């Protein structure tokens, strides 16, 4: 779901570092008070990154409830804007770059080999 973001009409990243220990209520409050956006806007995906750039959380209101998503990269890191006062809307192409661990503004493709087999 997070890689394709089917059914999502808008994607917003919360710039800066977010405490990823926050759950649905804490992230929804951050969207509302920190960025003056509506966390209850249907089919809008809000993305958050913590201090470690290898994991992100997503928050999505589906009309009947919230969906909380989590992604951790096996190798590499997300290229994340760190200006904490901003929330930035991404295009679909920029979102695909971000989900692949690339900088959405200046993507550079590199081959990643996992260090261990699950």
PDB file of C-alpha atoms in Angstrom:
ATOM      1  CA  UNK A   1       0.000   0.000   0.000  1.00  0.00           C
ATOM      2  CA  UNK A   2       2.650   2.504   0.988  1.00  0.00           C
ATOM      3  CA  UNK A   3       4.783   1.894  -2.103  1.00  0.00           C
ATOM      4  CA  UNK A   4       1.958   2.492  -4.595  1.00  0.00           C
ATOM      5  CA  UNK A   5      -0.363   4.790  -2.605  1.00  0.00           C
ATOM      6  CA  UNK A   6      -3.410   3.691  -4.610  1.00  0.00           C
ATOM      7  CA  UNK A   7      -6.492   5.780  -3.905  1.00  0.00           C
ATOM      8  CA  UNK A   8      -4.476   8.618  -2.387  1.00  0.00           C
ATOM      9  CA  UNK A   9      -5.313  12.003  -3.896  1.00  0.00           C
ATOM     10  CA  UNK A  10      -2.582  14.031  -2.176  1.00  0.00           C
ATOM     11  CA  UNK A  11       0.726  13.241  -0.443  1.00  0.00           C
ATOM     12  CA  UNK A  12       2.160  15.616   2.174  1.00  0.00           C
ATOM     13  CA  UNK A  13       5.469  15.164   3.961  1.00  0.00           C
ATOM     14  CA  UNK A  14       6.048  16.715   7.362  1.00  0.00           C
ATOM     15  CA  UNK A  15       9.514  18.193   7.077  1.00  0.00           C
ATOM     16  CA  UNK A  16      11.866  17.953  10.005  1.00  0.00           C
ATOM     17  CA  UNK A  17      12.179  15.199  12.574  1.00  0.00           C
ATOM     18  CA  UNK A  18       9.104  13.590  14.084  1.00  0.00           C
ATOM     19  CA  UNK A  19       9.034  11.367  17.152  1.00  0.00           C
ATOM     20  CA  UNK A  20       7.979   8.090  15.521  1.00  0.00           C
ATOM     21  CA  UNK A  21       6.852   6.740  18.895  1.00  0.00           C
ATOM     22  CA  UNK A  22       3.714   8.817  18.296  1.00  0.00           C
ATOM     23  CA  UNK A  23       0.693   6.834  17.251  1.00  0.00           C
ATOM     24  CA  UNK A  24      -2.392   7.876  15.301  1.00  0.00           C
ATOM     25  CA  UNK A  25      -3.666  10.495  17.758  1.00  0.00           C
ATOM     26  CA  UNK A  26      -0.259  12.114  18.247  1.00  0.00           C
ATOM     27  CA  UNK A  27       0.458  12.300  14.522  1.00  0.00           C
ATOM     28  CA  UNK A  28      -3.039  13.647  13.759  1.00  0.00           C
ATOM     29  CA  UNK A  29      -2.555  16.334  16.389  1.00  0.00           C
ATOM     30  CA  UNK A  30       0.829  17.233  14.882  1.00  0.00           C
ATOM     31  CA  UNK A  31      -0.775  17.627  11.434  1.00  0.00           C
ATOM     32  CA  UNK A  32      -3.505  19.822  12.875  1.00  0.00           C
ATOM     33  CA  UNK A  33      -1.560  22.052  15.270  1.00  0.00           C
ATOM     34  CA  UNK A  34       1.974  21.902  13.877  1.00  0.00           C
ATOM     35  CA  UNK A  35       1.168  22.377  10.193  1.00  0.00           C
ATOM     36  CA  UNK A  36      -2.362  23.830  10.323  1.00  0.00           C
ATOM     37  CA  UNK A  37      -3.680  21.079   8.030  1.00  0.00           C
ATOM     38  CA  UNK A  38      -6.737  18.848   8.379  1.00  0.00           C
ATOM     39  CA  UNK A  39      -5.783  15.255   9.315  1.00  0.00           C
ATOM     40  CA  UNK A  40      -9.406  14.247   8.545  1.00  0.00           C
ATOM     41  CA  UNK A  41      -9.141  15.219   4.873  1.00  0.00           C
ATOM     42  CA  UNK A  42     -10.068  12.007   3.094  1.00  0.00           C
ATOM     43  CA  UNK A  43      -7.425  10.183   1.035  1.00  0.00           C
ATOM     44  CA  UNK A  44      -4.566  12.518   1.974  1.00  0.00           C
ATOM     45  CA  UNK A  45      -1.408  10.677   3.025  1.00  0.00           C
ATOM     46  CA  UNK A  46       0.765  12.449   5.599  1.00  0.00           C
ATOM     47  CA  UNK A  47       4.335  11.146   5.905  1.00  0.00           C
ATOM     48  CA  UNK A  48       6.698  11.555   8.868  1.00  0.00           C
ATOM     49  CA  UNK A  49      10.390  10.749   9.344  1.00  0.00           C
ATOM     50  CA  UNK A  50      12.233  10.362  12.637  1.00  0.00           C
ATOM     51  CA  UNK A  51      15.845  11.045  13.520  1.00  0.00           C
ATOM     52  CA  UNK A  52      16.941   7.897  11.705  1.00  0.00           C
ATOM     53  CA  UNK A  53      16.380   8.373   8.006  1.00  0.00           C
ATOM     54  CA  UNK A  54      15.750   4.698   7.297  1.00  0.00           C
ATOM     55  CA  UNK A  55      12.123   4.609   8.497  1.00  0.00           C
ATOM     56  CA  UNK A  56       8.947   6.607   8.008  1.00  0.00           C
ATOM     57  CA  UNK A  57       5.328   6.552   9.171  1.00  0.00           C
ATOM     58  CA  UNK A  58       2.262   7.424   7.157  1.00  0.00           C
ATOM     59  CA  UNK A  59      -1.147   8.585   8.355  1.00  0.00           C
ATOM     60  CA  UNK A  60      -4.222   8.341   6.138  1.00  0.00           C
ATOM     61  CA  UNK A  61      -7.868   9.132   6.921  1.00  0.00           C
ATOM     62  CA  UNK A  62     -10.058   6.763   4.880  1.00  0.00           C
ATOM     63  CA  UNK A  63     -13.410   8.286   5.824  1.00  0.00           C
ATOM     64  CA  UNK A  64     -14.248   5.689   8.457  1.00  0.00           C
ATOM     65  CA  UNK A  65     -10.969   5.634  10.350  1.00  0.00           C
ATOM     66  CA  UNK A  66      -7.233   6.213  10.230  1.00  0.00           C
ATOM     67  CA  UNK A  67      -4.700   3.927   8.619  1.00  0.00           C
ATOM     68  CA  UNK A  68      -1.218   4.015  10.180  1.00  0.00           C
ATOM     69  CA  UNK A  69       1.597   2.857   7.889  1.00  0.00           C
ATOM     70  CA  UNK A  70       5.249   2.156   8.648  1.00  0.00           C
ATOM     71  CA  UNK A  71       8.182   1.545   6.311  1.00  0.00           C
ATOM     72  CA  UNK A  72      11.774   0.700   7.171  1.00  0.00           C
ATOM     73  CA  UNK A  73      14.415   0.461   4.468  1.00  0.00           C
ATOM     74  CA  UNK A  74      16.676  -2.572   4.621  1.00  0.00           C
ATOM     75  CA  UNK A  75      19.608  -0.569   3.277  1.00  0.00           C
ATOM     76  CA  UNK A  76      20.002   3.115   2.525  1.00  0.00           C
ATOM     77  CA  UNK A  77      17.980   6.024   3.829  1.00  0.00           C
ATOM     78  CA  UNK A  78      15.265   8.448   2.869  1.00  0.00           C
ATOM     79  CA  UNK A  79      16.359  11.876   1.717  1.00  0.00           C
ATOM     80  CA  UNK A  80      14.147  14.001   3.956  1.00  0.00           C
ATOM     81  CA  UNK A  81      13.798  17.810   4.172  1.00  0.00           C
ATOM     82  CA  UNK A  82      14.625  18.953   7.701  1.00  0.00           C
ATOM     83  CA  UNK A  83      12.980  22.396   7.934  1.00  0.00           C
ATOM     84  CA  UNK A  84      10.561  21.642  10.798  1.00  0.00           C
ATOM     85  CA  UNK A  85       8.052  24.420  10.113  1.00  0.00           C
ATOM     86  CA  UNK A  86       7.084  23.070   6.702  1.00  0.00           C
ATOM     87  CA  UNK A  87       4.790  20.480   5.215  1.00  0.00           C
ATOM     88  CA  UNK A  88       5.391  19.903   1.511  1.00  0.00           C
ATOM     89  CA  UNK A  89       3.106  18.307  -1.073  1.00  0.00           C
ATOM     90  CA  UNK A  90       4.786  15.799  -3.384  1.00  0.00           C
ATOM     91  CA  UNK A  91       3.941  14.814  -6.944  1.00  0.00           C
ATOM     92  CA  UNK A  92       3.342  11.123  -7.700  1.00  0.00           C
ATOM     93  CA  UNK A  93       6.761  10.854  -9.325  1.00  0.00           C
ATOM     94  CA  UNK A  94       8.510  12.474  -6.347  1.00  0.00           C
ATOM     95  CA  UNK A  95       6.640  10.090  -4.047  1.00  0.00           C
ATOM     96  CA  UNK A  96       7.837   7.044  -6.021  1.00  0.00           C
ATOM     97  CA  UNK A  97      11.415   8.311  -5.783  1.00  0.00           C
ATOM     98  CA  UNK A  98      11.062   8.789  -2.016  1.00  0.00           C
ATOM     99  CA  UNK A  99       9.605   5.280  -1.510  1.00  0.00           C
ATOM    100  CA  UNK A 100      12.618   3.853  -3.321  1.00  0.00           C
ATOM    101  CA  UNK A 101      15.008   5.678  -0.996  1.00  0.00           C
ATOM    102  CA  UNK A 102      15.891   8.360  -3.531  1.00  0.00           C
ATOM    103  CA  UNK A 103      15.948  12.095  -3.151  1.00  0.00           C
ATOM    104  CA  UNK A 104      12.606  13.214  -4.645  1.00  0.00           C
ATOM    105  CA  UNK A 105      14.175  16.413  -5.989  1.00  0.00           C
ATOM    106  CA  UNK A 106      17.440  14.998  -7.377  1.00  0.00           C
ATOM    107  CA  UNK A 107      17.161  11.205  -7.703  1.00  0.00           C
ATOM    108  CA  UNK A 108      20.300   9.129  -8.210  1.00  0.00           C
ATOM    109  CA  UNK A 109      19.669   5.431  -8.740  1.00  0.00           C
ATOM    110  CA  UNK A 110      22.081   3.023  -7.055  1.00  0.00           C
ATOM    111  CA  UNK A 111      22.024  -0.719  -6.590  1.00  0.00           C
ATOM    112  CA  UNK A 112      21.421  -1.949  -3.002  1.00  0.00           C
ATOM    113  CA  UNK A 113      22.368  -5.456  -1.897  1.00  0.00           C
ATOM    114  CA  UNK A 114      20.802  -6.628   1.395  1.00  0.00           C
ATOM    115  CA  UNK A 115      23.402  -7.643   3.960  1.00  0.00           C
ATOM    116  CA  UNK A 116      21.402 -10.598   5.265  1.00  0.00           C
ATOM    117  CA  UNK A 117      18.755 -13.019   4.110  1.00  0.00           C
ATOM    118  CA  UNK A 118      15.547 -13.331   6.114  1.00  0.00           C
TER     119      UNK A 118
END
